Short mmCIF file of C-alpha atoms in Angstrom, two decimals:
data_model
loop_
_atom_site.label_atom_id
_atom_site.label_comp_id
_atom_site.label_asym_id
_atom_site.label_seq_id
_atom_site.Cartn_x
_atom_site.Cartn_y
_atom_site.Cartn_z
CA UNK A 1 90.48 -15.20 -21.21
CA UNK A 2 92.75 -12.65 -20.30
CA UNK A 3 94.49 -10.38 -23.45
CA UNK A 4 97.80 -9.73 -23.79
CA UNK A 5 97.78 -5.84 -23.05
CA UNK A 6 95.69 -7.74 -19.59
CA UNK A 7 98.56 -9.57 -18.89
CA UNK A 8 101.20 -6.38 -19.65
CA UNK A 9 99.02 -4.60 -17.74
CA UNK A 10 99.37 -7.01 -14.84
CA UNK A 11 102.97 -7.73 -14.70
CA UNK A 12 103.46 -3.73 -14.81
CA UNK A 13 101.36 -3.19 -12.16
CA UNK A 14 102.80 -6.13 -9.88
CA UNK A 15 99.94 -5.58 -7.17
CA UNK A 16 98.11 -8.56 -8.65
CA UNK A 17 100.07 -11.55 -8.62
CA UNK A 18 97.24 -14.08 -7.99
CA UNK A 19 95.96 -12.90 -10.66
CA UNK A 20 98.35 -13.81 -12.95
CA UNK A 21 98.82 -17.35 -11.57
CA UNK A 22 94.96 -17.68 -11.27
CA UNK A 23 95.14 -17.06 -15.33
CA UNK A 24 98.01 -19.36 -15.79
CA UNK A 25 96.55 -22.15 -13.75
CA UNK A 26 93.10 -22.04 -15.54
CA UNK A 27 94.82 -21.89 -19.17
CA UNK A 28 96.69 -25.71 -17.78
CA UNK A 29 93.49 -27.19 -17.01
CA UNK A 30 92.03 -26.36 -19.87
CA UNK A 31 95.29 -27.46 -21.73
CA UNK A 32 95.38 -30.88 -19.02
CA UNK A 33 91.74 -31.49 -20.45
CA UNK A 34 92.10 -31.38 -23.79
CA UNK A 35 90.11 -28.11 -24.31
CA UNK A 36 92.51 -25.75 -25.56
CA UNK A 37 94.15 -27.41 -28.76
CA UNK A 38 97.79 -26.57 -28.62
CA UNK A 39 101.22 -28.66 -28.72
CA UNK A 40 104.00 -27.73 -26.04
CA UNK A 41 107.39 -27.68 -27.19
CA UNK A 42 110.62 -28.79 -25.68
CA UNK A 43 112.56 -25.82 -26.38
CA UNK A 44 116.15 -26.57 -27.05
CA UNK A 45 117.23 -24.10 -24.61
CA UNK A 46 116.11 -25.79 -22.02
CA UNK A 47 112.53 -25.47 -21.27
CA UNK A 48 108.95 -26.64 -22.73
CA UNK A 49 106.95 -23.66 -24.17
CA UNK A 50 103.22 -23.65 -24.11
CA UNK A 51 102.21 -21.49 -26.94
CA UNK A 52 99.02 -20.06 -25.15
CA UNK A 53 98.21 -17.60 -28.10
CA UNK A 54 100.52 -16.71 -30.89
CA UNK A 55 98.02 -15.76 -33.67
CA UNK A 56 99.85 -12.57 -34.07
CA UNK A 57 102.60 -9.93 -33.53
CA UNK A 58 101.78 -10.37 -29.74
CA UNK A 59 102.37 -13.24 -28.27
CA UNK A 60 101.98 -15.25 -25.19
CA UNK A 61 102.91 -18.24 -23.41
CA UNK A 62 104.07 -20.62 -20.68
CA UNK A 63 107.31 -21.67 -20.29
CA UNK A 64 108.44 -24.35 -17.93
CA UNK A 65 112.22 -25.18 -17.27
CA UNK A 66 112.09 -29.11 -15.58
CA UNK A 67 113.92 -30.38 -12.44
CA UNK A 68 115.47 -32.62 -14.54
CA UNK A 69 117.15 -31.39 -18.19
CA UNK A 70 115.51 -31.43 -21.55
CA UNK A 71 117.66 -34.03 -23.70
CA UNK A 72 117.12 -31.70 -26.42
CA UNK A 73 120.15 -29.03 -27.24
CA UNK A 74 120.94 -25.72 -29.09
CA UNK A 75 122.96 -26.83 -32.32
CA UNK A 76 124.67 -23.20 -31.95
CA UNK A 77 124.84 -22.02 -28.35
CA UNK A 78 122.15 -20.42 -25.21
CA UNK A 79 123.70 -17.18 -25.91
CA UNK A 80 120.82 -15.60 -28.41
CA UNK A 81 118.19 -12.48 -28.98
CA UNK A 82 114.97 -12.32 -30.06
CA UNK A 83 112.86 -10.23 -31.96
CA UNK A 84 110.55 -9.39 -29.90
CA UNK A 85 110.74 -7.37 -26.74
CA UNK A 86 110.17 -10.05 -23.86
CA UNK A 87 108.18 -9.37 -20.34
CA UNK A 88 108.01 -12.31 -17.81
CA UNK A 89 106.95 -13.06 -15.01
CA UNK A 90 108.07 -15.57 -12.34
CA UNK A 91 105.45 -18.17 -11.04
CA UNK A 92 107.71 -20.85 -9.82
CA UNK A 93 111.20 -21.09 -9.07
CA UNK A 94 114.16 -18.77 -9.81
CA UNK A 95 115.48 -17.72 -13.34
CA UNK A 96 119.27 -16.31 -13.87
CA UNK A 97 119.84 -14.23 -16.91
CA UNK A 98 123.26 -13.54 -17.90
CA UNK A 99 123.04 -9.85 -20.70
CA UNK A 100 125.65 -10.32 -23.42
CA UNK A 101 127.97 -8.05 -24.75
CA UNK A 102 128.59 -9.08 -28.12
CA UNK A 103 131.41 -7.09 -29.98
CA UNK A 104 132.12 -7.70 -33.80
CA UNK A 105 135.99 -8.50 -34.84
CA UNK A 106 137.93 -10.59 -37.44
CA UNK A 107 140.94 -10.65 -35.64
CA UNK A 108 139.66 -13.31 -33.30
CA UNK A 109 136.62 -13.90 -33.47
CA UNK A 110 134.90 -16.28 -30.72
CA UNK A 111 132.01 -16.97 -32.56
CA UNK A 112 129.50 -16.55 -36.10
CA UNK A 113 126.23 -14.83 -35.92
CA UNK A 114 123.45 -17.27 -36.51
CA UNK A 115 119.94 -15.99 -38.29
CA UNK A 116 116.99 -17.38 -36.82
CA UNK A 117 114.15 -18.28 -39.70
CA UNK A 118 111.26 -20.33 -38.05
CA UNK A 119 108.83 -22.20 -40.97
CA UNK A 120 106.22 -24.07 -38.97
CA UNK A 121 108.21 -26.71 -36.68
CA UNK A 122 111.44 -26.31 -38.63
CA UNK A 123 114.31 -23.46 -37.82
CA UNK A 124 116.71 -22.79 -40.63
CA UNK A 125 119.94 -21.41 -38.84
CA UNK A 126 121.33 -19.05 -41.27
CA UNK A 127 125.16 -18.99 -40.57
CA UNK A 128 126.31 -15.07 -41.25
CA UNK A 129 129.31 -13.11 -42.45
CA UNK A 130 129.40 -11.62 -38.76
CA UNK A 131 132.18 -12.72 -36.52
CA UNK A 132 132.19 -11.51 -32.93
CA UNK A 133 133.52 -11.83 -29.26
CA UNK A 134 130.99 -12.00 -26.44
CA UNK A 135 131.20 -11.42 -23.02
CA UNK A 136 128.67 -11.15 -19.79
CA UNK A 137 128.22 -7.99 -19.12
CA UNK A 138 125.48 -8.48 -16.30
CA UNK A 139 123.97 -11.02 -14.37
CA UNK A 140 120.32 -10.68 -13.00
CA UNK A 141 118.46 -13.54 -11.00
CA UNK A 142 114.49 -13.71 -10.80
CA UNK A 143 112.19 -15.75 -8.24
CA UNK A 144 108.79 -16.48 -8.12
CA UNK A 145 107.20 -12.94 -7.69
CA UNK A 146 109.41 -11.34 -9.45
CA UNK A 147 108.66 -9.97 -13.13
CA UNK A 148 111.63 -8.58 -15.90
CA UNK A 149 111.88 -7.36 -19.69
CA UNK A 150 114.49 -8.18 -22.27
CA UNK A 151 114.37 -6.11 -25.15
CA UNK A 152 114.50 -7.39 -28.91
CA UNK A 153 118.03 -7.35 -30.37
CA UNK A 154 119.81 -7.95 -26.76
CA UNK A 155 122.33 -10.99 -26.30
CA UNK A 156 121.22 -13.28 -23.49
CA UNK A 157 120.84 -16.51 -21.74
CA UNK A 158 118.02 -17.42 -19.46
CA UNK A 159 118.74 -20.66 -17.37
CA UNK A 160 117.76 -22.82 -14.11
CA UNK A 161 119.65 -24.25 -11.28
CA UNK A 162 120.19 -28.05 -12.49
CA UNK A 163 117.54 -29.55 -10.44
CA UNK A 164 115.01 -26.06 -9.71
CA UNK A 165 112.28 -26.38 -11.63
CA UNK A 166 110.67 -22.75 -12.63
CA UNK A 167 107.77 -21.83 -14.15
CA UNK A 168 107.40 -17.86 -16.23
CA UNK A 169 104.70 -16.20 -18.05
CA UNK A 170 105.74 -14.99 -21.36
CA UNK A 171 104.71 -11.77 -23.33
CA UNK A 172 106.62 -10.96 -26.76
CA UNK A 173 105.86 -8.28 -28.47
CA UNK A 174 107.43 -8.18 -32.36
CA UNK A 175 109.79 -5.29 -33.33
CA UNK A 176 109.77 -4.90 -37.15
CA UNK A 177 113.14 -5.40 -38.76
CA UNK A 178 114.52 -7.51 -35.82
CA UNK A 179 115.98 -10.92 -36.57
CA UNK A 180 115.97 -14.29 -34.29
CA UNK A 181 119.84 -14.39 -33.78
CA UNK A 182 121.88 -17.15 -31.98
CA UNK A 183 126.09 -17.46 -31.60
CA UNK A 184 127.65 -20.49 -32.79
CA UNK A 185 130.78 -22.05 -33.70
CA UNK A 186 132.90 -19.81 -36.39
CA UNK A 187 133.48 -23.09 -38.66
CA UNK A 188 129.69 -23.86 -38.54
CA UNK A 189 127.35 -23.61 -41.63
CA UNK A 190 123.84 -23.49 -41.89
CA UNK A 191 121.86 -25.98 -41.05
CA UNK A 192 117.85 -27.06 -40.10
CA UNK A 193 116.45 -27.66 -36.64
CA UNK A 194 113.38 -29.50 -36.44
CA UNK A 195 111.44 -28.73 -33.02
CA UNK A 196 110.39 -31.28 -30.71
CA UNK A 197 107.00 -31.04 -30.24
CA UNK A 198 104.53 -32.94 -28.08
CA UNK A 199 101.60 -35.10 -29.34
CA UNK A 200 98.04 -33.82 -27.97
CA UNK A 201 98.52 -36.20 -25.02
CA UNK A 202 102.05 -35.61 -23.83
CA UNK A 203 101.23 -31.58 -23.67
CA UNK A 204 98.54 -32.74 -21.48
CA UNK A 205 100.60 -34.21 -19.11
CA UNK A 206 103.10 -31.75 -19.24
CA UNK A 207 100.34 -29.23 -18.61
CA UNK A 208 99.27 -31.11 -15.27
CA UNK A 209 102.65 -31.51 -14.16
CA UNK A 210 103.38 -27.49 -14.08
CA UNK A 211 99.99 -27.10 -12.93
CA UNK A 212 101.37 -29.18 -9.65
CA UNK A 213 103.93 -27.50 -9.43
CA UNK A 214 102.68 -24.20 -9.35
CA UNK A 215 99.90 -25.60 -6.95
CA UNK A 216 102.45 -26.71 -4.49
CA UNK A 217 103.89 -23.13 -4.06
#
């Protein structure tokens, strides 16, 4: 079992990339056999996490955006940040990032500032006093190969061609003091997410389905 400063160490480097899939593609068939007990989650942004080991302030996993779309949507909006400072890298596929500039007004204000609070499978999205604009400010695309960092506290979407699967390994590493933030609608008010997450032998399926993918190249 490979550790997360391992896997940093890896996706730094970037002269290993067998490696990394090697890792990935031993942690599915474990998963696939029902010898790692975890529960993938459809992720209402779009793509079904794998949470490989988050036991801690480090964290990792495997995330896997399907050909076809999740059902499952963001009550607020994609555009978000996280708390933690994110390095990924690309197995399968291609992932687009947009970086968000997010500006705070109240003369007209696009959209409320959402706080993130995760209790076990249910988010509570904190609607905020914060009103703000937001705009794209860059736009970076990632293929298989490829590895990139978001930092904690940075505005973002992450996203798929409709019909391109992909396939990342995740690292997050926790920033104290950073909140889970999300934009959505100025006349919103706080409300509770519940996650959808996968019975024991739907995440095995799911695992052997990215583990074909990945084996196919």
């Amino acid at each position: 079992m490979m550790s997360y400063a391992d896997l940093e160490r890896e996706i730094d480097r970037g002269t290993r990339p067998e490696l990394l899939r090697g890792w990935v593609l031993d942690v599915l068939d474990d998963v696939g056999a029902g010898r790692r007990p975890l529960r993938a989650v459809r992720h209402p942004l779009g793509f079904t996490c794998l949470p490989v080991d988050r036991s801690g302030p480090d964290g990792i996993c495997v995330h896997a955006w399907p050909a076809d779309p999740s059902p499952v949507r963001p009550t607020t909006s994609t555009m978000h940040s996280h708390s933690w400072d994110l390095l990924s890298h690309v197995l399968h596929g291609r992932v687009r990032n947009e970086l968000i500039e997010v500006t705070d007004t109240r003369a007209d204000p696009a959209w409320r500032v959402y706080e993130v609070h995760s209790h076990g499978d249910v988010d509570e999205m904190a609607a905020t006093d914060r009103l703000v604009s937001a705009v794209t400010a860059t736009v970076e695309s990632h293929s298989a190969g490829d590895s990139y960092a978001l930092r904690a506290g940075g505005f973002h979407t992450s996203e798929v061609e409709p019909g391109q699967p992909a396939v990342t390994v995740a690292l997050g590493r926790t920033t104290p003091g950073v909140r889970d933030l999300s934009l959505g609608a100025v006349d919103g008010r706080s409300h509770r997410v519940r996650r959808d997450r996968c019975d024991p032998a739907e995440t095995a399926r799911v695992a052997r389905e990215i583990s074909r993918l990945l084996a196919r190249g």
